[in-house]
Short mmCIF file of C-alpha atoms in Angstrom, two decimals:
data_model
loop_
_atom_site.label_atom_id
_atom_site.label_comp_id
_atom_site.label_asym_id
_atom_site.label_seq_id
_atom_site.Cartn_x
_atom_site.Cartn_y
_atom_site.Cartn_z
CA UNK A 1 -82.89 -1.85 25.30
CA UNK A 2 -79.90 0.12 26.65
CA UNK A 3 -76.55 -1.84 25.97
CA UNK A 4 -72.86 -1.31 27.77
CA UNK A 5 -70.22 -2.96 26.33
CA UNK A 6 -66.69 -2.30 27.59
CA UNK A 7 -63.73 -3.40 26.16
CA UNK A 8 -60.03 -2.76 26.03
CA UNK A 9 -58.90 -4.63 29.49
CA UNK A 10 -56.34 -7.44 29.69
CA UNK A 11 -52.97 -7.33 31.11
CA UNK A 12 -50.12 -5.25 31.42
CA UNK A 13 -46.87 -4.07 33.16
CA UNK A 14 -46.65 -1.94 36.04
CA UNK A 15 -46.35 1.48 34.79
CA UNK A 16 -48.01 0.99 31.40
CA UNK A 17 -51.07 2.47 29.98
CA UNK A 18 -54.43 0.87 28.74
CA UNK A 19 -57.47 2.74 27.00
CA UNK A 20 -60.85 1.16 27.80
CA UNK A 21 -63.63 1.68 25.47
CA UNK A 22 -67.31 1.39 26.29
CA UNK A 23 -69.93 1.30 23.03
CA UNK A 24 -73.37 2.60 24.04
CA UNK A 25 -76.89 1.27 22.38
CA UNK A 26 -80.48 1.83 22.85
CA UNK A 27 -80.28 5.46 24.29
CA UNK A 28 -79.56 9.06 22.83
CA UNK A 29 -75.93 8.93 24.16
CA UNK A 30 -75.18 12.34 24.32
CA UNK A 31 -77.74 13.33 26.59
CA UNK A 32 -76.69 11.06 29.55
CA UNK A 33 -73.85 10.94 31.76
CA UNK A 34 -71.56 7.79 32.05
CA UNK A 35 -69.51 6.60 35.46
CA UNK A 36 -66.94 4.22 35.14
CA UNK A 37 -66.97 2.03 38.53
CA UNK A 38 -64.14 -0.65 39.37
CA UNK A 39 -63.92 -3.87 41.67
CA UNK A 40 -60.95 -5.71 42.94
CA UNK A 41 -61.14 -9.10 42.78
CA UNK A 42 -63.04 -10.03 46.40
CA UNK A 43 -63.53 -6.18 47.04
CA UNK A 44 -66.16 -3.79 47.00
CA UNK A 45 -67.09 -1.15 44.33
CA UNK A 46 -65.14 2.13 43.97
CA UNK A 47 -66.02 4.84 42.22
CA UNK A 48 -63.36 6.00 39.34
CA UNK A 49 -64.77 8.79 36.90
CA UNK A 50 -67.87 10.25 35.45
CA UNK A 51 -68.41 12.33 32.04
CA UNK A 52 -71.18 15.08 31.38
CA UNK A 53 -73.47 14.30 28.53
CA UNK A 54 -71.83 16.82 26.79
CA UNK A 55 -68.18 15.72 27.65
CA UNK A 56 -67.48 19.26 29.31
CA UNK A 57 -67.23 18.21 33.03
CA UNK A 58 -65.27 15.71 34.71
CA UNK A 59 -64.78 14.30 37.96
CA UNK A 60 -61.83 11.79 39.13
CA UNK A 61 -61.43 9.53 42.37
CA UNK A 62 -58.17 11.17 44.11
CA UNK A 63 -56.85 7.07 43.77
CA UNK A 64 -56.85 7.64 40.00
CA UNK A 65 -56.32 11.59 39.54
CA UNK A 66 -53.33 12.85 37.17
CA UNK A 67 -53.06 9.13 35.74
CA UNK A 68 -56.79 8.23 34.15
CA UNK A 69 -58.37 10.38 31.55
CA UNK A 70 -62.03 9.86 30.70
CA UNK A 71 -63.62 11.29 27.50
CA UNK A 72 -66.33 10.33 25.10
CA UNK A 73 -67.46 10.75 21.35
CA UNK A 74 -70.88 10.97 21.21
CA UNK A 75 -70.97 10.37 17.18
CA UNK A 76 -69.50 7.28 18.43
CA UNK A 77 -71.74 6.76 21.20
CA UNK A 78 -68.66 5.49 23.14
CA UNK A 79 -67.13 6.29 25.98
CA UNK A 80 -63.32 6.04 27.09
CA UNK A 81 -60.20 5.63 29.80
CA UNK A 82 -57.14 6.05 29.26
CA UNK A 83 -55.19 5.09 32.03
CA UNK A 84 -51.52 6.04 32.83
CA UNK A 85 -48.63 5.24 34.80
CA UNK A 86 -50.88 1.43 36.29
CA UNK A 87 -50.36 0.53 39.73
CA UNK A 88 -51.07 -3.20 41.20
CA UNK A 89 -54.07 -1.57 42.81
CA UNK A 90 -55.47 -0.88 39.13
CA UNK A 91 -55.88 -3.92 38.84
CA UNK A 92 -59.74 -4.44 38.86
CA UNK A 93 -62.96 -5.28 36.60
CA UNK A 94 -64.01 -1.79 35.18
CA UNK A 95 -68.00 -1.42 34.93
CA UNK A 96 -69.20 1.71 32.76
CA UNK A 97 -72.65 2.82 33.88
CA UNK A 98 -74.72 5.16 32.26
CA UNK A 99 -76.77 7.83 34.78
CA UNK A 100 -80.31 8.78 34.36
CA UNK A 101 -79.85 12.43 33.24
CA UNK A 102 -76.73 14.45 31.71
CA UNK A 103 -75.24 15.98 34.46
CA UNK A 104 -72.53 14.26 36.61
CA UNK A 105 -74.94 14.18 39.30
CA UNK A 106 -77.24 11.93 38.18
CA UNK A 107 -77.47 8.20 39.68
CA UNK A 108 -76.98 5.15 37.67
CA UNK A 109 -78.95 3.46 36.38
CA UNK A 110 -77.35 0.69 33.66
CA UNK A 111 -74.59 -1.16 34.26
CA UNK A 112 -72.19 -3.06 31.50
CA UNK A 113 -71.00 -6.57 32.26
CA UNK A 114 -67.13 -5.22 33.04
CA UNK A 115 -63.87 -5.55 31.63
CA UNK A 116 -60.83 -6.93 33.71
CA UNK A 117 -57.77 -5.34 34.08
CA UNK A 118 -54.73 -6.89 35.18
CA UNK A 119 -51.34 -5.23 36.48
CA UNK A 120 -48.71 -7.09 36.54
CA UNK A 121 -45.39 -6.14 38.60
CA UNK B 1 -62.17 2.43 54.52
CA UNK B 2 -65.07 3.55 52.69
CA UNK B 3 -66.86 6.84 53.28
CA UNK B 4 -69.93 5.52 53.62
CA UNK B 5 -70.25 2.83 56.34
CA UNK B 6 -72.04 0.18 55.79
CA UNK B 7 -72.25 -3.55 57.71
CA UNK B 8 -70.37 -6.08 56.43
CA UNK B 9 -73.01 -8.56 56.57
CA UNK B 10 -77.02 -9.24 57.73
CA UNK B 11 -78.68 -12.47 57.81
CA UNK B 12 -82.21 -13.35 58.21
CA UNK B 13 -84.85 -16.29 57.29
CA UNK B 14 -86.87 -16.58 53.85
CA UNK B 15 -90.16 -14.66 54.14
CA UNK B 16 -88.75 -12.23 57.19
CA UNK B 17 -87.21 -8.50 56.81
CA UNK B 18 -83.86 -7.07 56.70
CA UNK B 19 -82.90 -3.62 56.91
CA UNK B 20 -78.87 -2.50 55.60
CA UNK B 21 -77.71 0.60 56.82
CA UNK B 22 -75.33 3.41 55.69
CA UNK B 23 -74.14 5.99 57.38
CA UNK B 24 -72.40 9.12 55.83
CA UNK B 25 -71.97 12.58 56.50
CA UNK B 26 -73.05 16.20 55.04
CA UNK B 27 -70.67 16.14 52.43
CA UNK B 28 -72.63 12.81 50.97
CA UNK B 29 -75.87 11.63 52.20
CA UNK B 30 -76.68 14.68 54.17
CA UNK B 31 -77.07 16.91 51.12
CA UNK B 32 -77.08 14.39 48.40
CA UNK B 33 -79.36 11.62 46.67
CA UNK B 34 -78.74 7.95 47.87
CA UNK B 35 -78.47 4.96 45.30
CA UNK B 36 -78.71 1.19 46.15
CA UNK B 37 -77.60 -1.73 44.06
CA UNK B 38 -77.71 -5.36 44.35
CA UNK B 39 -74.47 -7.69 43.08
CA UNK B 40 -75.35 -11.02 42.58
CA UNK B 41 -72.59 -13.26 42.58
CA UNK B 42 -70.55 -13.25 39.20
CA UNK B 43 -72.59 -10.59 38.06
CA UNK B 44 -72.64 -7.17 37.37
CA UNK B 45 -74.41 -4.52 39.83
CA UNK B 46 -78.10 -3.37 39.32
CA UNK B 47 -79.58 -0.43 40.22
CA UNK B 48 -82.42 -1.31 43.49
CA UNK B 49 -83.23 2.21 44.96
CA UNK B 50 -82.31 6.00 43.37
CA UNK B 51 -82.87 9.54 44.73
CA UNK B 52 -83.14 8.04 48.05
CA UNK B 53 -86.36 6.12 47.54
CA UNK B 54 -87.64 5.65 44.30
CA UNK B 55 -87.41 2.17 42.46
CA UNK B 56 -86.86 1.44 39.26
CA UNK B 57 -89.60 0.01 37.05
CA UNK B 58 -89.26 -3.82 37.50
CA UNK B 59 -88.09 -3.36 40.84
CA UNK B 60 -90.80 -4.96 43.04
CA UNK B 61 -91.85 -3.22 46.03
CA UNK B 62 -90.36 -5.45 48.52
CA UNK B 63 -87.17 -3.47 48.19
CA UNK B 64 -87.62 0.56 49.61
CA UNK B 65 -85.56 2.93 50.42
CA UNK B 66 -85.30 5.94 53.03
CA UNK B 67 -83.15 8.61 54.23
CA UNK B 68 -83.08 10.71 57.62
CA UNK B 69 -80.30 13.21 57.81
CA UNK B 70 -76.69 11.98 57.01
CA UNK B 71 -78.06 8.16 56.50
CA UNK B 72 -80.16 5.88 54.80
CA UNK B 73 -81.71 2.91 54.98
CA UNK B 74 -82.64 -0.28 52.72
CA UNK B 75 -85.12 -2.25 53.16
CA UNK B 76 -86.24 -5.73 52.19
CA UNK B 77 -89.38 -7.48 52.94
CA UNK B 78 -90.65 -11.28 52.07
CA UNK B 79 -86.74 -12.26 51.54
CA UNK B 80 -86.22 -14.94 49.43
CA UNK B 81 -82.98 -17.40 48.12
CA UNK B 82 -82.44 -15.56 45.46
CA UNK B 83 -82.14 -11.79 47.27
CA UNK B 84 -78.42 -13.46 48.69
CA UNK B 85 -76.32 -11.05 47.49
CA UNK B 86 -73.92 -8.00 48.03
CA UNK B 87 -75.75 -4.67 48.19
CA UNK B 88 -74.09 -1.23 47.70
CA UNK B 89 -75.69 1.78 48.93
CA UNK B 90 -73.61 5.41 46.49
CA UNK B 91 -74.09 9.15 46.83
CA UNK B 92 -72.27 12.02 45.41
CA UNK B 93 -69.51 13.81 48.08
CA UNK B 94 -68.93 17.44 47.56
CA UNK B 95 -65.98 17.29 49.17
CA UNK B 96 -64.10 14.60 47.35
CA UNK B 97 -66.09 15.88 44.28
CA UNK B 98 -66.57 12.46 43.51
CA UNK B 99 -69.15 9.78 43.93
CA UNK B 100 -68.74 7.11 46.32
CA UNK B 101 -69.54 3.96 48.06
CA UNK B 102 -70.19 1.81 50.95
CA UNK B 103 -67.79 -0.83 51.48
CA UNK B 104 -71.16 -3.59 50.70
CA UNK B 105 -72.80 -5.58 52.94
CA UNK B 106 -73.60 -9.17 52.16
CA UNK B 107 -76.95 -10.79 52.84
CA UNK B 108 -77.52 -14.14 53.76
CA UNK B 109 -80.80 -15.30 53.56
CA UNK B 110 -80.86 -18.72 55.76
#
């Protein structure tokens, strides 16, 4: 049974950082690629990242560009964000999502139950 | 505003049809796979519809999906209480070189 469980969110100050983690189970992890998707509170869903299977390509929203980082270890089977330099409009529930195949382009298919992030000014 | 427009909401009585709309471009949906997800409330999202019209295993078939150039199209059939919910159609956008979303459109099943 695949498993998503982020972690890492809770609150901070305008112009802080936060590193979310997300720890991967019942899959080979390093042959999938992972999204990580956030909500505002009462909004829709934005895309934020994604990660290769192999960690080699990335892809950013232009909202989060230059600021978030994503990365994985996949002896870990976990996946990351680090996120710099948080903006009020950060604030959000962060999903990771795995994809059906290992290249960025695949769609989702798993979701995680979300980890809230709140920025504080 | 979201690059793929969808309607904000659709209503319709248990056992009848909906269809939700979204409408890209050719940078998205013109050249590119469409997913669909349901959100029921205080949940996470689930995966309904990928590459444009397949579903998932434990997906019944009451939920399809179809594309014709730069949009697509979900269906539902036999709606039911428990289909209320917000549903999110994605594709990838070459020129963003990002994924992205619909802005959701909320179902109301009377």
């Amino acid at each position: 049974e695949v498993q998503l469980v982020e972690s890492g969110g809770g609150l901070v100050q305008r112009g802080g950082s936060l590193r979310l983690s997300c720890a991967a189970s019942g899959f080979t992890f390093s042959t999938y690629a992972m999204t990580w998707v956030r909500q505002a509170p009462g909004k829709g869903l934005e895309w934020v990242s994604v990660i290769s299977g192999s960690g080699a390509g990335t892809y950013y929203a232009d909202s989060v560009k230059g600021r978030f980082t994503i990365s994985r270890d996949n002896s870990k089977n976990t996946m990351y964000l680090q996120m710099n330099s948080l903006r009020a409009e950060d604030t959000a529930v962060y999903y990771c999502a795995k994809g059906r195949g290992v290249v960025v382009l695949a769609p989702i298919d798993y979701w995680g139950q979300g980890t809230l992030v709140t920025v504080s000014s | 505003q979201s690059v793929l427009t969808q309607p904000p909401s659709v209503s319709a009585a248990p056992g009848q049809k909906v269809t939700i709309s979204c409408s890209g471009s050719s940078s998205n949906i013109g050249n590119y796979y469409v997913s669909w997800f349901q959100q029921l409330p205080g949940t996470a999202p689930k995966l309904l519809i990928y590459d444009n019209d397949k579903r998932p295993s434990g997906i019944p078939d009451r939920f399809s999906g179809s594309k014709s150039g730069t949009s697509a199209t979900l269906g539902i059939t036999g709606l039911q209480t428990g289909d209320e919910a917000d549903y999110y159609c994605e594709a990838w956008d070459t020129s963003l070189s990002a994924g992205v979303f619909g802005g959701g459109t909320k179902l109301t099943v009377l």
